CSV table of C-alpha atoms and ligand atoms in Angstrom, one decimal:
chain,number,residue,atom,x,y,z
A,173,MET,CA,56.7,92.9,114.6
A,174,LEU,CA,56.7,95.6,116.5
A,175,PHE,CA,59.7,94.3,118.1
A,176,GLU,CA,61.8,93.8,115.1
A,177,GLY,CA,60.9,97.3,113.7
A,178,LEU,CA,62.4,98.4,117.0
A,179,ASP,CA,65.1,96.3,116.4
A,180,LEU,CA,65.8,97.9,113.2
A,181,VAL,CA,65.6,101.0,114.5
A,182,SER,CA,68.0,100.7,117.5
A,183,ALA,CA,70.6,98.9,114.8
A,184,LEU,CA,70.1,102.1,112.6
A,185,ALA,CA,70.4,104.2,115.7
A,186,THR,CA,74.0,102.4,116.5
A,187,LEU,CA,75.2,102.5,112.8
A,188,ALA,CA,74.1,106.5,113.2
A,189,ALA,CA,76.4,106.5,116.4
A,190,CYS,CA,79.0,104.4,115.1
A,191,LEU,CA,79.1,106.4,111.8
A,192,VAL,CA,79.1,109.8,113.7
A,193,SER,CA,81.9,108.5,116.0
A,194,VAL,CA,84.3,107.4,113.1
A,195,THR,CA,83.7,110.9,111.4
A,196,LEU,CA,84.5,112.9,114.3
A,197,LEU,CA,87.4,110.6,114.9
A,198,LEU,CA,88.7,110.7,111.5
A,199,ALA,CA,88.1,114.9,111.4
A,200,VAL,CA,90.1,115.1,115.0
A,201,SER,CA,93.0,112.9,113.7
A,202,GLN,CA,92.8,115.1,110.3
A,203,GLN,CA,92.8,118.3,112.1
A,204,LEU,CA,95.6,117.0,114.6
A,205,TRP,CA,98.0,116.5,111.4
A,206,GLN,CA,96.9,119.6,109.9
A,207,LEU,CA,98.0,121.2,113.2
A,208,ARG,CA,101.5,119.9,112.2
A,209,TRP,CA,101.5,122.3,109.8
A,210,ALA,CA,99.8,124.7,111.0
A,211,ALA,CA,102.1,125.1,114.2
A,212,THR,CA,105.2,125.9,112.1
A,213,ARG,CA,103.5,128.9,110.3
A,214,ASP,CA,103.0,132.1,112.0
A,215,LYS,CA,102.8,134.8,108.9
A,216,LYS,CA,106.2,135.9,109.3
A,217,THR,CA,107.9,132.3,108.9
A,218,GLY,CA,105.7,131.2,106.4
A,219,HIS,CA,106.9,134.3,103.9
A,220,TRP,CA,110.2,133.1,104.7
A,221,LEU,CA,109.4,129.5,104.4
A,222,LEU,CA,107.6,130.3,100.7
A,223,GLN,CA,111.0,132.0,100.0
A,224,VAL,CA,113.0,129.2,100.8
A,225,PHE,CA,110.8,126.6,99.1
A,226,SER,CA,110.8,128.9,95.7
A,227,LYS,CA,114.7,128.6,95.8
A,228,ILE,CA,114.7,124.7,96.9
A,229,PHE,CA,112.6,123.6,93.7
A,230,SER,CA,113.8,126.4,91.5
A,231,HIS,CA,114.8,125.4,87.9
A,232,GLU,CA,118.1,125.2,88.8
A,233,ALA,CA,117.9,123.5,91.8
A,234,LEU,CA,115.5,120.8,90.0
A,235,GLU,CA,118.2,120.5,87.3
A,236,SER,CA,121.1,120.0,89.9
A,237,TYR,CA,118.9,117.2,91.5
A,238,LEU,CA,118.1,115.6,88.2
A,239,PRO,CA,120.8,113.4,87.8
A,240,LYS,CA,120.7,111.9,91.6
A,241,ILE,CA,117.0,111.6,91.2
A,242,GLN,CA,117.9,109.1,88.1
A,243,LEU,CA,120.6,107.3,89.3
A,244,VAL,CA,118.5,106.4,92.4
A,245,ILE,CA,115.6,105.3,89.9
A,246,GLN,CA,117.7,103.3,88.1
A,247,ASP,CA,119.6,101.3,91.2
A,248,THR,CA,116.0,100.9,92.4
A,249,LEU,CA,114.6,99.4,88.7
A,250,ARG,CA,118.3,97.4,88.4
A,251,ALA,CA,116.9,96.0,92.4
A,252,TRP,CA,113.3,95.2,91.4
A,253,SER,CA,114.3,93.6,88.4
A,254,SER,CA,116.9,91.0,89.5
A,255,HIS,CA,114.7,90.5,92.6
A,256,PRO,CA,113.6,86.4,92.1
A,257,GLU,CA,109.8,87.3,93.1
A,258,ALA,CA,107.3,89.7,92.2
A,259,ILE,CA,107.6,92.7,94.5
A,260,ASN,CA,105.1,94.7,96.5
A,261,VAL,CA,104.9,98.0,94.5
A,262,TYR,CA,103.5,100.4,97.1
A,263,GLN,CA,105.8,99.2,99.7
A,264,GLU,CA,108.9,99.6,97.4
A,265,ALA,CA,107.6,102.8,96.0
A,266,GLN,CA,107.4,104.1,99.8
A,267,LYS,CA,111.2,103.1,99.9
A,268,LEU,CA,112.3,104.8,96.7
A,269,THR,CA,110.7,108.0,97.8
A,270,PHE,CA,112.2,107.8,100.9
A,271,ARG,CA,115.7,107.1,99.8
A,272,MET,CA,115.1,110.1,97.2
A,273,ALA,CA,114.4,112.3,100.3
A,274,ILE,CA,117.2,111.7,102.2
A,275,ARG,CA,119.6,110.9,99.6
A,276,VAL,CA,118.7,113.7,97.0
A,277,LEU,CA,116.5,116.3,98.9
A,278,LEU,CA,118.7,116.2,102.3
A,279,GLY,CA,121.8,115.1,100.9
A,280,PHE,CA,122.4,112.7,103.8
A,281,SER,CA,125.1,110.0,102.8
A,282,ILE,CA,123.6,107.5,105.3
A,283,PRO,CA,125.4,103.6,104.6
A,284,GLU,CA,122.5,101.5,103.0
A,285,GLU,CA,121.9,99.1,106.3
A,286,ASP,CA,121.2,102.7,108.5
A,287,LEU,CA,118.9,103.6,105.8
A,288,GLY,CA,116.8,100.5,105.9
A,289,HIS,CA,116.6,101.1,109.7
A,290,LEU,CA,115.4,104.4,109.4
A,291,PHE,CA,113.0,103.7,107.2
A,292,GLU,CA,111.6,101.1,109.2
A,293,VAL,CA,111.4,103.5,112.1
A,294,TYR,CA,110.0,106.2,109.6
A,295,GLN,CA,107.1,103.9,108.5
A,296,GLN,CA,106.1,103.6,112.7
A,297,PHE,CA,106.1,107.0,112.5
A,298,VAL,CA,103.7,107.7,109.1
A,299,ASP,CA,101.4,104.6,110.7
A,300,ASN,CA,100.7,106.3,113.7
A,301,VAL,CA,100.3,110.0,112.7
A,302,PHE,CA,96.6,109.9,112.4
A,303,SER,CA,96.0,108.9,116.2
A,304,LEU,CA,94.7,110.6,119.1
A,305,PRO,CA,96.6,111.9,121.7
A,306,VAL,CA,96.1,109.2,124.6
A,307,ASP,CA,99.8,108.4,125.9
A,308,LEU,CA,99.6,105.4,127.2
A,309,PRO,CA,101.6,102.2,126.7
A,310,PHE,CA,101.1,100.5,123.6
A,311,SER,CA,99.1,103.4,122.4
A,312,GLY,CA,99.5,104.5,118.5
A,313,TYR,CA,100.0,108.0,120.1
A,314,ARG,CA,103.2,106.5,122.3
A,315,ARG,CA,104.6,104.5,119.4
A,316,GLY,CA,104.0,107.6,117.1
A,317,ILE,CA,106.2,109.6,119.5
A,318,GLN,CA,108.9,106.8,120.1
A,319,ALA,CA,109.5,106.4,116.6
A,320,ARG,CA,109.4,110.4,116.1
A,321,GLN,CA,112.0,110.5,118.7
A,322,ILE,CA,114.4,108.1,117.6
A,323,LEU,CA,114.3,109.3,113.5
A,324,GLN,CA,115.4,112.8,115.4
A,325,LYS,CA,118.4,111.1,116.7
A,326,GLY,CA,119.4,109.8,113.3
A,327,LEU,CA,118.4,113.1,111.8
A,328,GLU,CA,120.8,114.5,114.3
A,329,LYS,CA,123.5,112.3,113.7
A,330,ALA,CA,123.1,113.0,109.8
A,331,ILE,CA,122.7,116.7,110.1
A,332,ARG,CA,126.2,117.0,112.2
A,333,GLU,CA,127.9,114.9,110.0
A,334,LYS,CA,127.0,117.0,107.0
A,335,LEU,CA,127.7,120.3,108.5
A,336,GLN,CA,131.2,118.9,109.1
A,337,CYS,CA,131.8,117.4,105.9
A,338,THR,CA,131.0,120.0,102.8
A,339,GLN,CA,134.0,119.3,100.7
A,340,GLY,CA,133.4,117.4,97.6
A,341,LYS,CA,130.0,118.2,96.9
A,342,ASP,CA,128.9,118.8,93.3
A,343,TYR,CA,125.8,120.7,94.3
A,344,SER,CA,123.8,122.0,97.0
A,345,ASP,CA,120.6,120.4,98.3
A,346,ALA,CA,117.3,121.4,99.9
A,347,LEU,CA,118.9,121.2,103.3
A,348,ASP,CA,121.8,123.0,102.1
A,349,LEU,CA,119.5,125.7,100.4
A,350,LEU,CA,117.4,125.7,104.1
A,351,ILE,CA,120.8,126.5,106.1
A,352,GLU,CA,121.8,129.3,103.6
A,353,SER,CA,118.7,131.0,103.5
A,354,SER,CA,118.4,130.9,107.1
A,355,LYS,CA,121.6,132.6,107.6
A,356,GLU,CA,120.9,135.3,104.7
A,357,HIS,CA,117.6,136.2,106.6
A,358,GLY,CA,119.6,136.6,109.8
A,359,LYS,CA,117.7,133.8,111.0
A,360,GLU,CA,120.1,130.8,112.2
A,361,MET,CA,118.1,127.6,112.3
A,362,THR,CA,118.4,125.9,115.5
A,363,MET,CA,119.3,122.0,115.5
A,364,GLN,CA,115.4,121.7,116.6
A,365,GLU,CA,114.4,123.8,114.0
A,366,LEU,CA,116.8,121.8,111.4
A,367,LYS,CA,115.5,118.4,112.5
A,368,ASP,CA,111.5,119.8,112.4
A,369,GLY,CA,112.2,121.0,109.0
A,370,THR,CA,113.9,117.7,107.5
A,371,LEU,CA,110.9,115.7,109.1
A,372,GLU,CA,108.4,117.8,107.7
A,373,LEU,CA,110.0,117.4,104.0
A,374,ILE,CA,110.1,114.0,103.8
A,375,PHE,CA,106.9,113.7,105.5
A,376,ALA,CA,105.3,115.7,102.9
A,377,ALA,CA,107.2,114.2,100.0
A,378,TYR,CA,106.8,110.3,100.9
A,379,ALA,CA,103.7,109.1,100.9
A,380,THR,CA,102.3,111.1,97.9
A,381,THR,CA,104.9,110.6,95.9
A,382,ALA,CA,104.9,106.8,96.5
A,383,SER,CA,101.0,106.9,95.9
A,384,ALA,CA,101.3,108.5,92.8
A,385,SER,CA,104.8,106.3,91.6
A,386,THR,CA,102.7,102.9,92.2
A,387,SER,CA,99.4,104.5,90.4
A,388,LEU,CA,101.5,105.0,87.6
A,389,ILE,CA,103.2,101.8,87.3
A,390,MET,CA,99.7,100.4,87.6
A,391,GLN,CA,98.3,102.3,84.9
A,392,LEU,CA,101.1,101.5,82.4
A,393,LEU,CA,100.5,97.9,83.0
A,394,LYS,CA,96.5,98.6,82.3
A,395,HIS,CA,97.0,100.3,79.4
A,396,PRO,CA,100.0,98.8,77.6
A,397,THR,CA,99.4,100.9,74.3
A,398,VAL,CA,99.9,103.8,76.7
A,399,LEU,CA,103.3,102.6,77.3
A,400,GLU,CA,104.2,101.8,73.9
A,401,LYS,CA,103.1,105.3,72.6
A,402,LEU,CA,105.5,106.9,75.4
A,403,ARG,CA,108.3,104.3,74.1
A,404,ASP,CA,107.6,105.7,70.6
A,405,GLU,CA,108.1,109.4,72.1
A,406,LEU,CA,111.3,108.6,73.9
A,407,ARG,CA,112.6,107.1,70.5
A,408,ALA,CA,111.4,110.1,68.3
A,409,HIS,CA,113.6,112.1,71.1
A,410,GLY,CA,116.5,109.9,71.1
A,411,ILE,CA,116.4,108.9,74.7
A,412,LEU,CA,115.2,105.3,74.2
A,413,HIS,CA,118.4,104.2,72.0
A,414,SER,CA,118.4,100.5,70.4
A,415,GLY,CA,121.8,99.7,71.2
A,416,GLY,CA,121.8,100.0,75.0
A,417,CYS,CA,120.4,101.6,78.4
A,418,PRO,CA,119.5,105.2,77.9
A,419,CYS,CA,121.7,108.0,79.0
A,420,GLU,CA,122.7,106.9,82.6
A,421,GLY,CA,122.3,110.3,84.9
A,422,THR,CA,122.4,112.5,81.9
A,423,LEU,CA,118.4,113.5,81.3
A,424,ARG,CA,118.2,117.3,81.1
A,425,LEU,CA,114.9,119.2,82.2
A,426,ASP,CA,114.7,120.7,78.7
A,427,THR,CA,114.6,117.2,77.5
A,428,LEU,CA,111.8,116.2,79.6
A,429,SER,CA,109.7,119.4,79.2
A,430,GLY,CA,109.9,118.6,75.6
A,431,LEU,CA,108.0,115.2,75.9
A,432,ARG,CA,104.6,116.1,75.6
A,433,TYR,CA,103.1,113.0,75.7
A,434,LEU,CA,105.0,111.8,79.0
A,435,ASP,CA,103.1,115.1,80.2
A,436,CYS,CA,99.8,114.1,79.4
A,437,VAL,CA,100.3,110.5,81.1
A,438,ILE,CA,101.7,112.3,84.1
A,439,LYS,CA,98.7,114.4,84.5
A,440,GLU,CA,96.2,112.0,83.6
A,441,VAL,CA,97.5,109.6,86.4
A,442,MET,CA,97.4,112.8,88.7
A,443,ARG,CA,93.9,113.3,87.9
A,444,LEU,CA,92.4,109.7,88.1
A,445,PHE,CA,94.3,108.7,91.1
A,446,THR,CA,94.9,112.1,93.1
A,447,PRO,CA,97.0,110.8,96.0
A,448,ILE,CA,95.5,113.2,98.3
A,449,SER,CA,91.6,113.7,98.9
A,450,GLY,CA,91.3,117.1,99.9
A,451,GLY,CA,92.4,120.0,102.2
A,452,TYR,CA,91.3,122.2,105.1
A,453,ARG,CA,90.7,125.7,105.3
A,454,THR,CA,89.6,128.4,107.8
A,455,VAL,CA,86.9,130.2,106.5
A,456,LEU,CA,88.2,134.1,106.9
A,457,GLN,CA,85.0,136.1,105.9
A,458,THR,CA,81.4,134.9,106.0
A,459,PHE,CA,80.3,133.5,102.1
A,460,GLU,CA,77.3,132.1,100.6
A,461,LEU,CA,77.9,128.9,98.5
A,462,ASP,CA,74.8,127.5,96.6
A,463,GLY,CA,72.5,129.4,98.6
A,464,PHE,CA,74.2,128.4,101.9
A,465,GLN,CA,75.9,130.6,104.4
A,466,ILE,CA,79.7,129.7,105.6
A,467,PRO,CA,80.3,131.5,108.8
A,468,LYS,CA,83.6,133.2,109.3
A,469,GLY,CA,85.7,131.0,111.5
A,470,TRP,CA,84.2,127.5,110.0
A,471,SER,CA,86.9,124.9,109.1
A,472,VAL,CA,85.8,124.1,105.7
A,473,MET,CA,87.1,121.0,103.6
A,474,TYR,CA,87.9,121.3,99.9
A,475,SER,CA,87.7,117.8,97.8
A,476,ILE,CA,90.5,117.2,95.3
A,477,ARG,CA,88.6,113.8,94.4
A,478,ASP,CA,85.2,115.3,94.2
A,479,THR,CA,86.3,118.3,92.1
A,480,HIS,CA,88.4,115.7,89.6
A,481,ASP,CA,85.0,113.4,89.2
A,482,THR,CA,82.4,116.0,88.6
A,483,ALA,CA,84.4,119.0,86.5
A,484,PRO,CA,82.3,119.1,83.7
A,485,VAL,CA,85.6,120.1,81.6
A,486,PHE,CA,86.3,116.3,81.6
A,487,LYS,CA,84.8,113.8,79.0
A,488,ASP,CA,84.3,110.3,80.1
A,489,VAL,CA,85.6,111.2,83.8
A,490,ASN,CA,86.7,107.3,84.5
A,491,VAL,CA,88.4,106.6,81.5
A,492,PHE,CA,92.2,106.7,81.8
A,493,ASP,CA,92.8,108.9,78.6
A,494,PRO,CA,96.1,110.8,78.9
A,495,ASP,CA,95.3,112.7,75.6
A,496,ARG,CA,92.8,114.7,77.0
A,497,PHE,CA,95.9,117.0,78.1
A,498,SER,CA,97.1,117.1,74.5
A,499,GLN,CA,97.4,120.5,72.8
A,500,ALA,CA,94.8,119.7,70.7
A,501,ARG,CA,92.0,118.8,73.4
A,502,SER,CA,93.4,120.7,76.3
A,503,GLU,CA,90.7,119.8,78.6
A,504,ASP,CA,92.2,121.5,81.9
A,505,LYS,CA,92.4,124.8,79.9
A,506,ASP,CA,89.0,126.1,80.7
A,507,GLY,CA,88.8,127.4,84.1
A,508,ARG,CA,91.3,127.6,87.0
A,509,PHE,CA,90.0,125.4,89.6
A,510,HIS,CA,88.9,121.7,87.7
A,511,TYR,CA,92.4,120.3,88.0
A,512,LEU,CA,94.0,120.5,91.4
A,513,PRO,CA,96.0,117.2,92.3
A,514,PHE,CA,98.6,119.6,94.4
A,515,GLY,CA,95.9,121.9,96.0
A,516,GLY,CA,95.5,125.7,95.1
A,517,GLY,CA,95.9,129.2,96.5
A,518,VAL,CA,98.5,130.0,99.1
A,519,ARG,CA,98.2,126.5,100.5
A,520,THR,CA,99.0,124.7,97.4
A,521,CYS,CA,101.8,122.0,97.3
A,522,LEU,CA,105.3,123.4,97.4
A,523,GLY,CA,106.9,120.1,96.0
A,524,LYS,CA,104.9,120.0,92.9
A,525,HIS,CA,107.6,120.6,90.4
A,526,LEU,CA,109.9,117.9,92.2
A,527,ALA,CA,106.7,115.4,92.5
A,528,LYS,CA,106.6,115.8,88.7
A,529,LEU,CA,109.9,115.6,88.1
A,530,PHE,CA,110.4,112.2,89.9
A,531,LEU,CA,107.1,110.7,88.3
A,532,LYS,CA,108.7,111.9,84.8
A,533,VAL,CA,111.9,110.3,85.5
A,534,LEU,CA,110.2,107.1,86.8
A,535,ALA,CA,108.3,106.8,83.7
A,536,VAL,CA,111.3,107.3,81.4
A,537,GLU,CA,113.3,104.8,83.0
A,538,LEU,CA,110.5,102.0,83.2
A,539,ALA,CA,109.5,102.8,79.4
A,540,SER,CA,113.4,102.5,78.6
A,541,THR,CA,115.1,99.9,80.8
A,542,SER,CA,112.3,97.5,82.2
A,543,ARG,CA,109.6,95.0,81.3
A,544,PHE,CA,107.0,94.4,83.9
A,545,GLU,CA,103.9,92.2,84.6
A,546,LEU,CA,100.7,92.1,87.2
A,547,ALA,CA,101.6,89.1,89.4
A,548,THR,CA,98.1,88.6,90.5
A,549,ARG,CA,95.1,87.4,88.7
A,550,THR,CA,93.2,90.6,88.5
A,551,PHE,CA,93.9,94.2,89.4
A,552,PRO,CA,93.3,94.9,93.2
A,553,ARG,CA,91.0,97.3,94.7
A,554,ILE,CA,92.0,100.7,95.5
A,555,THR,CA,91.5,102.3,98.7
A,556,LEU,CA,91.7,106.2,99.5
A,557,VAL,CA,92.9,106.0,103.2
A,558,PRO,CA,95.4,107.4,104.1
A,559,VAL,CA,96.6,108.2,100.6
A,560,LEU,CA,95.3,106.5,97.8
A,561,HIS,CA,97.2,103.0,97.3
A,562,PRO,CA,95.9,99.0,96.0
A,563,VAL,CA,94.6,97.1,98.9
A,564,ASP,CA,97.8,94.2,98.2
A,565,GLY,CA,100.0,97.1,97.2
A,566,LEU,CA,100.1,95.9,93.7
A,567,SER,CA,102.3,92.7,92.8
A,568,VAL,CA,104.3,93.0,89.9
A,569,LYS,CA,107.3,91.0,88.7
A,570,PHE,CA,110.3,93.2,86.9
A,571,PHE,CA,112.1,91.8,84.3
A,572,GLY,CA,114.1,94.7,83.3
A,573,LEU,CA,115.0,94.6,79.6
A,574,ASP,CA,115.4,91.4,78.2
A,575,SER,CA,117.0,89.9,75.6
A,576,ASN,CA,120.3,90.6,73.6
A,577,GLN,CA,120.2,92.5,76.5
A,578,ASN,CA,119.2,96.4,76.5
A,579,LYS,CA,117.4,96.0,73.3
A,580,ILE,CA,113.7,97.0,73.0
A,581,LEU,CA,112.5,94.3,70.8
A,582,PRO,CA,109.3,95.3,68.6
A,583,GLU,CA,106.4,94.0,70.7
A,584,THR,CA,103.3,92.1,69.1
A,585,GLU,CA,100.0,92.9,70.6
A,586,ALA,CA,99.7,89.7,72.1
A,587,MET,CA,102.9,90.0,74.1
A,588,LEU,CA,101.8,93.6,74.5
A,589,SER,CA,98.5,92.4,76.3
A,590,ALA,CA,100.5,90.0,78.7
A,591,THR,CA,103.8,91.9,79.7
A,592,VAL,CA,104.6,95.7,79.5
B,49,HEM,C1,102.9,113.3,93.8
B,49,HEM,C2,103.2,114.3,94.9
B,49,HEM,C3,102.3,115.2,95.6
B,49,HEM,C4,101.2,115.2,95.7
B,49,HEM,C5,100.1,114.8,95.0
B,49,HEM,C6,101.0,116.7,96.6
B,49,HEM,C7,100.0,117.1,96.9
B,49,HEM,C8,99.9,117.9,97.9
B,49,HEM,C9,98.4,118.9,98.6
B,49,HEM,C10,97.2,118.5,97.9
B,49,HEM,C11,99.0,119.7,99.5
B,49,HEM,C12,97.6,120.5,100.3
B,49,HEM,C13,97.7,121.5,99.8
B,49,HEM,C14,96.2,122.3,100.4
B,49,HEM,O1,96.5,122.3,102.1
B,49,HEM,O2,95.7,122.9,99.7
B,49,HEM,C15,100.1,119.7,99.7
B,49,HEM,C16,101.1,120.5,100.3
B,49,HEM,C17,102.5,120.6,100.3
B,49,HEM,N1,103.3,119.6,99.8
B,49,HEM,FE1,102.9,118.1,98.6
B,49,HEM,N2,102.6,116.7,97.3
B,49,HEM,C18,103.1,115.8,96.4
B,49,HEM,C19,104.6,115.8,96.7
B,49,HEM,C20,105.5,116.7,97.3
B,49,HEM,C21,106.7,116.8,97.7
B,49,HEM,C22,107.8,115.9,96.9
B,49,HEM,C23,107.1,117.9,98.6
B,49,HEM,C24,108.6,118.4,99.0
B,49,HEM,C25,109.5,117.8,99.2
B,49,HEM,C26,105.7,118.1,98.8
B,49,HEM,C27,105.8,119.2,99.6
B,49,HEM,C28,104.5,120.2,100.6
B,49,HEM,C29,104.3,120.8,101.2
B,49,HEM,C30,105.7,121.6,102.2
B,49,HEM,C31,103.3,121.1,101.4
B,49,HEM,C32,102.6,122.1,102.5
B,49,HEM,C33,102.3,123.7,101.7
B,49,HEM,C34,101.7,124.6,102.9
B,49,HEM,O3,101.0,124.2,103.9
B,49,HEM,O4,101.7,125.7,102.7
B,49,HEM,N3,104.5,118.0,98.1
B,49,HEM,N4,100.7,118.5,98.9
């Protein structure tokens, strides 16, 4: 008995030690990841970067990206629909956001084949970002560094080609604005800074937006009535025409901001399925929280997910209910810090308007041009690491709009529950 008891104690001690090591490991790698941002940001650079980003994501800039984003999404949905098998939505969403970042944000005209290769290398880089800095052959760190070098080479080639070929461009992309702004501030960027900047932009946009896109598709599949209500709204605004594909490349920001229900759907996806769990901060001044003193200099983590789960303003927190954000209910309006999918304060997400725009266009295009159904018997489990996503990636068969082609037929409840 005593022996069994001791065995249990040592097993528990081992388990506790393992948990501590895993926690430490995660903390260290998160810290390393965080350092990537911090390293590029002293106070002066931070201020300048904020100014540049406010240009890159200004209303005017977003309006000019919009048609390109719509085209990239339309092309992608066409490819998904013509694929004979079900597709892995999370994987494909990653490719889509990568393509959006490369083609729209950075304005690179890389041939499709090279883009595919660059994406594979990029994935190798991302897969190894959370690794300890142990530079041994076959270590994650070494693989990550190698991938980063290949990527930087590819990016340098694309940047050089872009700098040489400025003719025939009808809009300024984020990279153009970054280069222009640096010149205006008497701070011509070196090639290394340009490569780092572009890589950081892709990195920030890629996994988060892919996660949110996948969650959006999963929720539209799970809640056909939400999708139908969305289609009603598009019809009411003349976006979803009965006689053909909606407005190729002609969506406007004003039109999108008039779609209130669409806004509620995106907000609810971001509340219940926030891609990033939280963020880190350094305590600048000792303060007290719930009777505990938090000393100056400590690193603290705020949790977006726990905030959304426990915020008293949200009724039935676990229910997917876009109408909670409707004008009539406005559950998020009470209090500033109950709803923060994009973080908060001075380090809030700089690309949030672009991310929301992307998700809205994706929802509009899905609702108007696609029918899609789950290819597995049940919906997959969700994992939270490194960003929230379904464990199997979400297997879905896309059909496009069937039938008398380009016509959305009225669907019965029975059809809705099977296919959306
Ligand atoms: C659904 C998509 C996205 C989500 C959920 C998201 C969320 C976040 C969060 C939670 C942070 C950290 C804030 C903090 O430390 O408290 C962040 C930072 C950041 N995001 Fe996003 N993001 C998304 C898309 C994007 C896009 C598309 C871009 C740009 C192309 C972008 C650029 C950035 C940048 C540059 C930062 C660093 C800000 C800083 O350190 O000051 N994000 N994002």
